[in-house]
Amino acid sequence: MKKMLGAIVIALAFVCAANAQSVEKITEIIDSQETTFGQASYLALSYSEKIDEDASYQDALQTAVELGWVKDGAEVNSSLNLKEYSALCVKAAGMKGGLFYKLTKAPRYAFKELKALGFLDKEADPWKKISGQDAVNLFNVCVNYAEASK
């Protein structure tokens, strides 16, 4: 019960911060065991207002690929790993990243940057699949950090 209430509070806080996301989709994402490329793209692009809140996960992924935020060939229902998700969060939040990230824009350096900032556990595995609740939490932390850095 506490876990569900916590998830709802996090979802509502995230929705208020983002200003443009469907509560139904956010709840669906939080409840997922593994975040998909479509869900992650929806979170990132609806926050950055590059898609409408009513957009489908497929439309969100297509836009993310066109922007270069997600690798070409990613499938809407395929789960992504922590390294791939880190790159998407850094790009969507507008974080500058470290030297190697600035030079390469490689997901591994986005992952390392989030570890260095303490947003990820020092023992975090870049290949681990990320749950919906963890995805929303990490995205929210990145966005708050980026906004505070401006």
Coordinates of N, CA and C in Angstrom, one line a residue:
M1 N 0.8 -1.2 0.0 CA 0.0 0.0 0.0 C 0.9 1.3 0.0
K2 N 1.9 1.3 0.9 CA 2.8 2.4 0.9 C 3.5 2.6 -0.4
K3 N 3.9 1.5 -1.0 CA 4.6 1.6 -2.3 C 3.8 2.2 -3.4
M4 N 2.5 1.7 -3.4 CA 1.6 2.2 -4.4 C 1.3 3.7 -4.2
L5 N 1.1 4.1 -2.9 CA 0.9 5.5 -2.6 C 2.1 6.3 -3.0
G6 N 3.3 5.8 -2.7 CA 4.5 6.5 -3.1 C 4.6 6.7 -4.6
A7 N 4.2 5.7 -5.3 CA 4.3 5.7 -6.8 C 3.3 6.8 -7.3
I8 N 2.1 6.8 -6.7 CA 1.1 7.8 -7.1 C 1.6 9.2 -6.8
V9 N 2.2 9.4 -5.6 CA 2.7 10.8 -5.3 C 3.8 11.2 -6.2
I10 N 4.7 10.2 -6.5 CA 5.8 10.5 -7.5 C 5.2 10.9 -8.9
A11 N 4.2 10.1 -9.3 CA 3.6 10.4 -10.6 C 3.0 11.7 -10.6
L12 N 2.2 12.1 -9.6 CA 1.6 13.4 -9.6 C 2.6 14.5 -9.5
A13 N 3.7 14.4 -8.8 CA 4.7 15.4 -8.7 C 5.4 15.5 -10.1
F14 N 5.6 14.4 -10.7 CA 6.3 14.5 -12.0 C 5.3 15.1 -13.1
V15 N 4.1 14.8 -13.0 CA 3.1 15.4 -13.9 C 3.0 16.9 -13.7
C16 N 3.0 17.3 -12.5 CA 3.0 18.8 -12.2 C 4.2 19.4 -12.8
A17 N 5.3 18.8 -12.6 CA 6.6 19.4 -13.1 C 6.6 19.4 -14.6
A18 N 6.2 18.4 -15.2 CA 6.2 18.3 -16.7 C 5.2 19.2 -17.4
N19 N 4.0 19.4 -16.7 CA 3.0 20.2 -17.3 C 2.2 19.6 -18.5
A20 N 2.7 18.5 -19.0 CA 2.0 18.1 -20.3 C 2.0 16.6 -20.5
Q21 N 1.8 15.9 -19.4 CA 1.8 14.4 -19.6 C 0.5 13.8 -19.1
S22 N 0.1 12.8 -19.9 CA -1.1 12.1 -19.5 C -0.9 11.3 -18.2
V23 N -1.7 11.5 -17.3 CA -1.6 10.8 -16.0 C -1.8 9.3 -16.2
E24 N -2.6 8.9 -17.2 CA -2.8 7.5 -17.5 C -1.5 6.9 -18.0
K25 N -0.8 7.5 -18.9 CA 0.4 7.0 -19.4 C 1.5 7.0 -18.4
I26 N 1.6 8.0 -17.5 CA 2.6 8.0 -16.5 C 2.3 6.9 -15.5
T27 N 1.1 6.6 -15.1 CA 0.8 5.5 -14.3 C 1.1 4.2 -14.9
E28 N 0.9 4.1 -16.2 CA 1.2 2.8 -16.9 C 2.8 2.6 -16.9
I29 N 3.5 3.7 -17.1 CA 5.0 3.6 -17.1 C 5.5 3.2 -15.7
I30 N 4.9 3.8 -14.7 CA 5.4 3.5 -13.3 C 5.1 2.1 -13.0
D31 N 4.0 1.5 -13.4 CA 3.6 0.2 -13.1 C 4.4 -0.9 -13.9
S32 N 5.1 -0.5 -15.0 CA 5.8 -1.4 -15.8 C 7.1 -2.0 -15.1
Q33 N 7.3 -3.3 -15.3 CA 8.5 -3.9 -14.7 C 9.8 -3.5 -15.5
E34 N 9.7 -3.3 -16.8 CA 10.8 -2.9 -17.6 C 10.3 -1.8 -18.5
T35 N 11.0 -0.6 -18.5 CA 10.6 0.5 -19.3 C 11.0 0.2 -20.8
T36 N 10.1 0.5 -21.7 CA 10.4 0.3 -23.1 C 10.9 1.6 -23.7
F37 N 11.4 1.4 -24.9 CA 11.9 2.6 -25.7 C 10.8 3.6 -25.9
G38 N 9.6 3.1 -26.2 CA 8.4 3.9 -26.4 C 8.1 4.7 -25.2
Q39 N 8.0 4.1 -24.1 CA 7.7 4.8 -22.8 C 8.7 5.8 -22.5
A40 N 10.0 5.4 -22.6 CA 11.1 6.4 -22.2 C 11.1 7.6 -23.2
S41 N 10.8 7.3 -24.4 CA 10.7 8.4 -25.4 C 9.6 9.3 -25.1
Y42 N 8.5 8.8 -24.7 CA 7.3 9.6 -24.3 C 7.6 10.5 -23.1
L43 N 8.2 9.9 -22.1 CA 8.6 10.7 -20.9 C 9.5 11.9 -21.3
A44 N 10.5 11.6 -22.1 CA 11.5 12.6 -22.4 C 10.9 13.7 -23.4
L45 N 10.2 13.3 -24.4 CA 9.7 14.2 -25.4 C 8.5 15.0 -24.9
S46 N 7.6 14.4 -24.1 CA 6.5 15.2 -23.6 C 7.0 16.2 -22.6
Y47 N 8.0 15.9 -21.8 CA 8.6 16.9 -20.9 C 9.2 18.0 -21.7
S48 N 9.9 17.7 -22.7 CA 10.6 18.8 -23.5 C 9.6 19.4 -24.5
E49 N 8.4 19.0 -24.5 CA 7.3 19.6 -25.3 C 7.6 19.4 -26.8
K50 N 8.2 18.3 -27.2 CA 8.5 18.0 -28.6 C 7.4 17.1 -29.2
I51 N 6.5 16.6 -28.3 CA 5.4 15.9 -28.8 C 4.2 16.3 -27.9
D52 N 3.0 16.0 -28.4 CA 1.8 16.3 -27.7 C 1.5 15.2 -26.7
E53 N 0.9 15.6 -25.6 CA 0.6 14.6 -24.5 C -0.2 13.4 -25.0
D54 N -0.9 13.6 -26.0 CA -1.8 12.5 -26.6 C -1.0 11.6 -27.6
A55 N 0.2 11.9 -27.8 CA 1.0 11.1 -28.8 C 1.1 9.7 -28.3
S56 N 1.2 8.8 -29.3 CA 1.4 7.4 -28.9 C 2.9 7.1 -28.6
Y57 N 3.2 6.0 -28.0 CA 4.6 5.6 -27.8 C 5.4 5.5 -29.1
Q58 N 4.7 5.0 -30.1 CA 5.3 4.8 -31.4 C 5.7 6.2 -32.0
D59 N 4.8 7.2 -31.9 CA 5.1 8.5 -32.4 C 6.3 9.1 -31.6
A60 N 6.3 8.9 -30.3 CA 7.3 9.4 -29.4 C 8.7 8.8 -29.8
L61 N 8.7 7.5 -30.0 CA 10.0 6.8 -30.4 C 10.5 7.3 -31.7
Q62 N 9.6 7.5 -32.7 CA 10.0 7.9 -34.0 C 10.6 9.3 -33.9
T63 N 10.0 10.2 -33.1 CA 10.5 11.6 -33.0 C 11.9 11.5 -32.2
A64 N 12.0 10.6 -31.3 CA 13.3 10.5 -30.5 C 14.4 10.0 -31.5
V65 N 14.1 9.1 -32.3 CA 15.1 8.6 -33.3 C 15.4 9.8 -34.3
E66 N 14.4 10.5 -34.8 CA 14.7 11.6 -35.7 C 15.6 12.7 -35.0
L67 N 15.4 12.9 -33.7 CA 16.2 13.9 -33.0 C 17.6 13.4 -32.6
G68 N 17.8 12.0 -32.8 CA 19.1 11.4 -32.4 C 19.2 11.1 -30.9
W69 N 18.1 11.1 -30.2 CA 18.0 10.9 -28.8 C 18.0 9.4 -28.5
V70 N 17.6 8.6 -29.5 CA 17.5 7.1 -29.4 C 18.1 6.5 -30.7
K71 N 18.8 5.4 -30.5 CA 19.4 4.7 -31.6 C 18.4 4.3 -32.7
D72 N 18.8 4.4 -33.9 CA 17.9 4.0 -35.0 C 17.8 2.5 -34.9
G73 N 16.6 2.0 -35.1 CA 16.3 0.5 -35.1 C 15.7 0.1 -33.7
A74 N 15.6 1.0 -32.8 CA 15.0 0.7 -31.5 C 13.5 0.4 -31.8
E75 N 13.0 -0.6 -31.1 CA 11.6 -1.0 -31.2 C 10.8 -0.5 -30.0
V76 N 9.6 -0.1 -30.3 CA 8.7 0.6 -29.3 C 8.5 -0.2 -28.1
N77 N 8.4 -1.5 -28.2 CA 8.1 -2.4 -27.1 C 9.3 -3.1 -26.5
S78 N 10.5 -2.8 -27.0 CA 11.7 -3.4 -26.5 C 12.2 -2.6 -25.3
S79 N 12.6 -3.3 -24.2 CA 13.0 -2.7 -23.0 C 14.5 -2.1 -23.3
L80 N 14.7 -1.0 -22.6 CA 16.1 -0.4 -22.8 C 16.8 -0.6 -21.5
N81 N 18.1 -0.5 -21.6 CA 19.0 -0.6 -20.4 C 19.3 0.7 -19.7
L82 N 19.9 0.7 -18.6 CA 20.2 1.9 -17.8 C 21.1 2.8 -18.6
K83 N 22.1 2.3 -19.3 CA 23.0 3.1 -20.1 C 22.2 3.9 -21.2
E84 N 21.3 3.2 -21.9 CA 20.5 3.9 -23.0 C 19.6 4.9 -22.4
Y85 N 19.0 4.6 -21.2 CA 18.1 5.5 -20.6 C 18.8 6.7 -20.0
S86 N 20.0 6.5 -19.5 CA 20.8 7.6 -19.0 C 21.0 8.7 -20.1
A87 N 21.4 8.2 -21.3 CA 21.6 9.1 -22.5 C 20.4 9.9 -22.8
L88 N 19.2 9.2 -22.8 CA 18.0 9.9 -23.1 C 17.7 10.9 -22.1
C89 N 17.9 10.6 -20.8 CA 17.6 11.6 -19.7 C 18.5 12.8 -19.8
V90 N 19.8 12.6 -20.1 CA 20.7 13.7 -20.2 C 20.3 14.6 -21.4
K91 N 20.0 14.0 -22.5 CA 19.6 14.8 -23.6 C 18.3 15.6 -23.4
A92 N 17.3 14.9 -22.9 CA 16.0 15.5 -22.6 C 16.0 16.6 -21.6
A93 N 16.8 16.4 -20.6 CA 16.9 17.4 -19.5 C 17.8 18.6 -19.9
G94 N 18.6 18.4 -21.0 CA 19.5 19.5 -21.4 C 20.7 19.6 -20.5
M95 N 21.1 18.5 -19.9 CA 22.3 18.5 -19.1 C 23.6 18.6 -20.0
K96 N 24.6 19.3 -19.5 CA 25.8 19.4 -20.3 C 26.6 18.2 -20.4
G97 N 26.8 17.5 -19.3 CA 27.6 16.3 -19.2 C 29.1 16.6 -19.1
G98 N 29.9 15.6 -18.8 CA 31.3 15.7 -18.7 C 32.0 15.9 -20.0
L99 N 33.3 16.0 -20.0 CA 34.1 16.2 -21.1 C 33.9 15.1 -22.2
F100 N 34.0 13.9 -21.8 CA 33.9 12.8 -22.8 C 32.5 12.7 -23.4
Y101 N 31.5 13.0 -22.6 CA 30.1 13.1 -23.1 C 30.0 14.2 -24.1
K102 N 30.5 15.3 -23.8 CA 30.5 16.5 -24.7 C 31.1 16.1 -26.1
L103 N 32.2 15.4 -26.0 CA 33.0 15.0 -27.2 C 32.3 14.0 -28.0
T104 N 31.7 13.0 -27.4 CA 31.2 11.8 -28.1 C 29.7 11.6 -28.1
K105 N 29.0 12.2 -27.1 CA 27.6 12.0 -26.9 C 27.2 10.5 -26.8
A106 N 28.2 9.7 -26.3 CA 28.0 8.3 -26.2 C 27.2 8.0 -24.9
P107 N 26.3 7.0 -25.0 CA 25.5 6.6 -23.8 C 26.3 6.2 -22.6
R108 N 27.5 5.6 -22.8 CA 28.3 5.2 -21.7 C 28.7 6.3 -20.9
Y109 N 29.0 7.5 -21.5 CA 29.5 8.7 -20.8 C 28.3 9.4 -20.1
A110 N 27.1 9.3 -20.6 CA 26.0 9.8 -19.9 C 25.7 9.0 -18.7
F111 N 25.8 7.7 -18.8 CA 25.7 6.8 -17.6 C 26.7 7.1 -16.6
K112 N 28.0 7.3 -17.0 CA 29.1 7.6 -16.1 C 28.8 9.0 -15.4
E113 N 28.3 9.9 -16.1 CA 28.0 11.3 -15.6 C 27.0 11.2 -14.5
L114 N 25.9 10.4 -14.7 CA 24.9 10.3 -13.7 C 25.4 9.5 -12.5
K115 N 26.3 8.6 -12.7 CA 26.9 7.9 -11.5 C 27.8 8.9 -10.8
A116 N 28.6 9.7 -11.5 CA 29.4 10.7 -10.8 C 28.6 11.7 -10.0
L117 N 27.5 12.1 -10.5 CA 26.6 13.1 -9.8 C 25.9 12.4 -8.6
G118 N 26.0 11.1 -8.5 CA 25.3 10.4 -7.4 C 23.8 10.1 -7.7
F119 N 23.4 10.2 -9.0 CA 22.0 9.9 -9.3 C 21.8 8.4 -9.5
L120 N 22.9 7.7 -9.7 CA 22.9 6.3 -9.8 C 23.8 5.7 -8.8
D121 N 23.5 4.5 -8.3 CA 24.4 3.8 -7.3 C 25.7 3.6 -8.0
K122 N 26.8 3.6 -7.2 CA 28.1 3.4 -7.7 C 28.3 2.0 -8.2
E123 N 27.5 1.1 -7.8 CA 27.5 -0.3 -8.3 C 26.5 -0.6 -9.4
A124 N 25.9 0.5 -9.9 CA 24.9 0.3 -11.0 C 25.4 -0.3 -12.2
D125 N 24.7 -1.2 -12.8 CA 25.1 -2.0 -14.0 C 24.5 -1.3 -15.2
P126 N 25.3 -0.9 -16.2 CA 24.8 -0.2 -17.3 C 23.8 -1.0 -18.2
W127 N 23.9 -2.3 -18.1 CA 23.1 -3.2 -18.9 C 21.8 -3.7 -18.2
K128 N 21.6 -3.3 -17.0 CA 20.4 -3.6 -16.3 C 19.2 -2.9 -16.9
K129 N 18.1 -3.7 -17.0 CA 16.9 -3.1 -17.4 C 16.3 -2.3 -16.3
I130 N 15.6 -1.2 -16.7 CA 15.1 -0.2 -15.7 C 13.6 -0.3 -15.5
S131 N 13.2 -0.4 -14.3 CA 11.7 -0.4 -14.1 C 11.1 0.9 -14.3
G132 N 9.8 1.0 -14.5 CA 9.1 2.2 -14.8 C 9.2 3.2 -13.6
Q133 N 9.1 2.7 -12.4 CA 9.2 3.6 -11.2 C 10.6 4.2 -11.2
D134 N 11.6 3.4 -11.4 CA 13.0 3.9 -11.4 C 13.3 4.9 -12.5
A135 N 12.6 4.6 -13.7 CA 12.8 5.5 -14.8 C 12.2 6.9 -14.5
V136 N 11.0 6.9 -14.0 CA 10.4 8.2 -13.6 C 11.2 8.9 -12.6
N137 N 11.7 8.2 -11.6 CA 12.5 8.8 -10.5 C 13.8 9.4 -11.1
L138 N 14.5 8.7 -11.9 CA 15.8 9.1 -12.4 C 15.5 10.3 -13.4
F139 N 14.5 10.3 -14.2 CA 14.2 11.4 -15.1 C 13.9 12.6 -14.3
N140 N 13.1 12.5 -13.2 CA 12.8 13.6 -12.4 C 14.0 14.2 -11.7
V141 N 14.9 13.4 -11.3 CA 16.2 13.9 -10.7 C 17.0 14.7 -11.7
C142 N 17.1 14.1 -12.9 CA 17.9 14.8 -13.9 C 17.3 16.2 -14.3
V143 N 16.0 16.2 -14.5 CA 15.3 17.4 -14.8 C 15.5 18.5 -13.7
N144 N 15.3 18.1 -12.5 CA 15.4 19.0 -11.4 C 16.9 19.5 -11.3
Y145 N 17.8 18.7 -11.5 CA 19.2 19.1 -11.5 C 19.5 20.1 -12.6
A146 N 19.0 19.8 -13.8 CA 19.3 20.6 -15.0 C 18.6 22.0 -14.8
E147 N 17.4 22.0 -14.2 CA 16.7 23.3 -14.0 C 17.4 24.1 -12.9
A148 N 18.0 23.4 -11.9 CA 18.7 24.1 -10.8 C 20.0 24.7 -11.3
S149 N 20.6 24.0 -12.3 CA 21.9 24.4 -12.8 C 21.8 25.6 -13.8
K150 N 20.6 26.0 -14.2 CA 20.5 27.1 -15.1 C 20.6 28.4 -14.5

